[in-house]
Amino acid sequence: MAETVVQTDHERGAAPAPPPRRRRGRRTVLVASALVVVAAVAVVGALGLGGGGAEAGPSAPPRSGSTVPVTRTTLTERTTVDGQLGYGTEIPLPVKATGTVTWLPAEGTTVEHGGTLLRVDDRPVVLLYGTLPMYRELGLTAGTQQGTRQETGTEGDTQDSGEQGRADETSGAPDPSGSPTPGGAGAGGTGGTLRGMDVLQFESDLAALGYTGFTVDEEFTDLTARAVKRWQKSLGLPRTGTVGIGDVVYSAGKVRIGHASVRLGSPATDDVLTYTGTSRKVVVNASAAEDSWAVRGAAVTIGLPDGKSVKGEVASVGKSATAPEGEGGEGGSAAPTVPVTITVKDQKSVGRLESAPVTVEYVGRERADVLTVPVAALVALAEGGHGLETADGRFVAVKTGLFADGRVEVSGSAVREGMNVRIPE
């Protein structure tokens, strides 16, 4: 039946229907032609050859990415170096007391004005403030002592005057307390009175501690001796009115105790204790060849281990350069460094840290009021040097200056503030 129907149609001369596959092939050709046209337009647009000069909108960015303006600003070069937070270098205390060490403070203890640094033969060695070291015994000379002992004092400061007592004073023999009585010449006295800048320094300390009743000057008088006796009484010492060379130690201010070089029961030595200041600071071993930034008073930024930053100031710079030990490699030598000490005014900003590695950022070079662009905007020119690509595709040569903070200083006859330049992809 199916064959008959087909033959009958053929015999009638009816045109056969076009094959379905041929229609699909024609549609495929049309689609491919459309894609070629779109691709050609896209290529022309990317090459910047078409578009009739129309500006591209936000949905159609320029071929080389974004443009940025040339800006005028101040460029600052910043460099970061490693440092160490702490209390500074430990210094031996100039202890002159002789005898057996009977008490030592704990490491890290803060000792203030009038406080006890240690005890030798169970006698306190007291901290006073000053710059002159204790180099002699302070007390009344022989002539002054005789006159004083004949006077009537207060608060138990007087002693009965007798022939034996005056003989002991005149000869310079020890008094009953065991402290030697200074003779006129041996104590540096002139005309029976001990004088000097060390006397002025000691009297200033004594008055600051609240023991007054004398004139603060360069003369150690009987009134000074009476104040000394009251001070000695408060310390539990025999009231001799004389200050021994080992009784006090001077420093510029309060101190933080470092480590002890002896144990209890050992003889006292010059380096029995070390100390530092009580303020935390940072020490940087700066390259001697690149230490121009290290100028007293220069501001720096200190980076702490917790990521916070605090302000610091250069306080001192070492005058001797040394090479770090164990560095430099075989056949070489390490670069010499100088120690740079940086103080932190706001000690609370450091928190509880007492010792830690930190970073120090300082300002190197600075260029004010210069034209700048992002470093990424620079292009290498075929003829050499650097240039910038303008928004319309031109290239202009520029001279580069300082690089800092991801920007670079540029100059040239064709560069002006506000002009837009491309950042190459």
Short mmCIF file of C-alpha atoms in Angstrom, two decimals, residues 113-271:
data_model
loop_
_atom_site.label_atom_id
_atom_site.label_comp_id
_atom_site.label_asym_id
_atom_site.label_seq_id
_atom_site.Cartn_x
_atom_site.Cartn_y
_atom_site.Cartn_z
CA HIS A 113 65.07 58.28 95.58
CA GLY A 114 66.18 57.37 99.10
CA GLY A 115 65.49 53.66 98.61
CA THR A 116 67.82 50.80 99.54
CA LEU A 117 69.81 49.22 96.71
CA LEU A 118 71.38 46.45 98.81
CA ARG A 119 72.74 45.86 102.30
CA VAL A 120 76.40 45.32 103.13
CA ASP A 121 77.25 44.19 106.67
CA ASP A 122 73.54 44.76 107.27
CA ARG A 123 73.92 48.48 106.48
CA PRO A 124 71.77 49.96 103.70
CA VAL A 125 73.36 51.38 100.57
CA VAL A 126 71.00 54.21 99.64
CA LEU A 127 70.15 55.58 96.19
CA LEU A 128 70.45 59.35 95.78
CA TYR A 129 70.08 61.47 92.66
CA GLY A 130 73.05 63.23 91.14
CA THR A 131 75.76 63.15 88.50
CA LEU A 132 78.87 63.32 90.68
CA PRO A 133 80.00 59.97 92.05
CA MET A 134 80.61 59.53 95.76
CA TYR A 135 84.38 59.94 95.94
CA ARG A 136 84.99 60.99 99.57
CA GLU A 137 83.48 60.91 103.03
CA LEU A 138 81.21 63.83 103.89
CA GLY A 139 81.17 65.23 107.41
CA LEU A 140 82.44 67.90 109.74
CA THR A 141 86.13 68.69 109.90
CA ALA A 142 87.98 68.54 113.23
CA GLY A 143 87.64 72.22 114.09
CA THR A 144 83.98 72.36 113.20
CA GLN A 145 83.19 69.22 115.18
CA GLN A 146 84.71 70.67 118.37
CA GLY A 147 82.55 73.75 118.11
CA THR A 148 79.44 71.69 117.38
CA ARG A 149 79.81 69.32 120.29
CA GLN A 150 79.95 72.26 122.68
CA GLU A 151 76.56 73.50 121.44
CA THR A 152 73.19 72.36 122.65
CA GLY A 153 71.27 70.54 119.91
CA THR A 154 67.80 69.04 119.55
CA GLU A 155 66.31 65.59 118.96
CA GLY A 156 69.26 63.90 120.65
CA ASP A 157 71.79 65.20 118.13
CA THR A 158 74.18 66.59 120.77
CA GLN A 159 76.83 64.76 122.70
CA ASP A 160 78.47 65.59 126.00
CA SER A 161 81.69 67.51 125.47
CA GLY A 162 84.67 66.12 127.32
CA GLU A 163 88.38 66.16 127.12
CA GLN A 164 88.55 62.61 125.83
CA GLY A 165 85.91 63.29 123.16
CA ARG A 166 87.68 66.39 121.93
CA ALA A 167 90.96 64.52 121.84
CA ASP A 168 89.41 61.79 119.70
CA GLU A 169 87.94 64.36 117.29
CA THR A 170 91.17 66.25 116.95
CA SER A 171 93.17 63.13 116.24
CA GLY A 172 90.69 61.79 113.73
CA ALA A 173 90.21 58.57 115.68
CA PRO A 174 87.00 56.58 115.21
CA ASP A 175 84.06 57.62 117.32
CA PRO A 176 82.19 55.07 119.47
CA SER A 177 79.87 54.19 116.53
CA GLY A 178 82.78 52.89 114.50
CA SER A 179 82.68 55.53 111.77
CA PRO A 180 85.91 57.44 111.24
CA THR A 181 85.89 61.16 111.92
CA PRO A 182 87.32 63.10 108.99
CA GLY A 183 90.29 65.32 109.66
CA GLY A 184 90.45 68.79 108.19
CA ALA A 185 92.99 68.20 105.45
CA GLY A 186 92.00 64.64 104.69
CA ALA A 187 88.37 65.57 104.11
CA GLY A 188 89.22 68.41 101.81
CA GLY A 189 88.10 71.05 104.25
CA THR A 190 89.33 74.58 104.12
CA GLY A 191 89.56 76.61 107.34
CA GLY A 192 87.70 73.89 109.26
CA THR A 193 84.73 73.50 106.85
CA LEU A 194 84.21 70.85 104.15
CA ARG A 195 83.29 72.47 100.84
CA GLY A 196 82.61 71.29 97.30
CA MET A 197 80.04 70.53 94.62
CA ASP A 198 79.61 67.05 96.09
CA VAL A 199 78.45 68.70 99.32
CA LEU A 200 75.91 70.75 97.39
CA GLN A 201 74.69 67.63 95.61
CA PHE A 202 74.30 65.69 98.85
CA GLU A 203 72.58 68.54 100.69
CA SER A 204 70.12 68.89 97.78
CA ASP A 205 69.24 65.21 98.12
CA LEU A 206 68.94 65.42 101.89
CA ALA A 207 66.56 68.38 101.66
CA ALA A 208 64.52 66.65 98.93
CA LEU A 209 64.06 63.68 101.27
CA GLY A 210 62.60 66.01 103.90
CA TYR A 211 65.58 66.48 106.19
CA THR A 212 66.00 70.25 106.38
CA GLY A 213 67.14 72.88 108.85
CA PHE A 214 70.30 73.88 106.99
CA THR A 215 71.26 76.00 104.00
CA VAL A 216 71.67 74.03 100.76
CA ASP A 217 75.08 75.20 99.56
CA GLU A 218 78.61 73.94 99.11
CA GLU A 219 79.45 73.90 102.84
CA PHE A 220 78.92 70.96 105.19
CA THR A 221 78.06 72.68 108.48
CA ASP A 222 76.98 71.52 111.88
CA LEU A 223 73.37 72.07 110.80
CA THR A 224 73.98 69.69 107.89
CA ALA A 225 75.41 67.15 110.31
CA ARG A 226 72.29 67.36 112.49
CA ALA A 227 70.08 66.67 109.47
CA VAL A 228 72.32 63.73 108.56
CA LYS A 229 71.83 62.28 112.05
CA ARG A 230 68.05 62.43 111.68
CA TRP A 231 68.35 60.70 108.30
CA GLN A 232 70.63 58.02 109.79
CA LYS A 233 68.14 57.42 112.58
CA SER A 234 65.39 56.71 110.04
CA LEU A 235 67.66 54.15 108.38
CA GLY A 236 68.48 52.42 111.61
CA LEU A 237 72.11 53.52 111.52
CA PRO A 238 74.31 54.97 114.26
CA ARG A 239 73.81 58.74 114.29
CA THR A 240 77.31 59.90 113.45
CA GLY A 241 76.49 62.89 111.25
CA THR A 242 79.05 61.59 108.77
CA VAL A 243 78.27 59.99 105.40
CA GLY A 244 80.68 57.22 104.44
CA ILE A 245 81.92 56.77 100.87
CA GLY A 246 80.05 53.47 100.61
CA ASP A 247 76.80 54.65 102.20
CA VAL A 248 75.20 56.08 99.03
CA VAL A 249 75.18 55.59 95.26
CA TYR A 250 74.22 58.35 92.86
CA SER A 251 72.21 57.98 89.65
CA ALA A 252 70.35 60.34 87.35
CA GLY A 253 66.98 59.01 88.52
CA LYS A 254 65.18 55.93 89.76
CA VAL A 255 66.63 52.64 88.60
CA ARG A 256 65.46 49.15 87.68
CA ILE A 257 67.60 46.42 89.20
CA GLY A 258 69.24 44.03 86.75
CA HIS A 259 71.08 40.87 87.67
CA ALA A 260 73.36 40.30 90.66
CA SER A 261 76.91 39.04 90.10
CA VAL A 262 77.29 37.71 93.66
CA ARG A 263 75.26 35.72 96.16
CA LEU A 264 74.35 36.53 99.70
CA GLY A 265 77.35 36.09 101.94
CA SER A 266 79.82 37.03 99.22
CA PRO A 267 82.12 40.04 99.51
CA ALA A 268 80.76 43.22 97.99
CA THR A 269 82.40 44.15 94.67
CA ASP A 270 82.23 47.08 92.28
CA ASP A 271 79.88 45.17 89.97
#
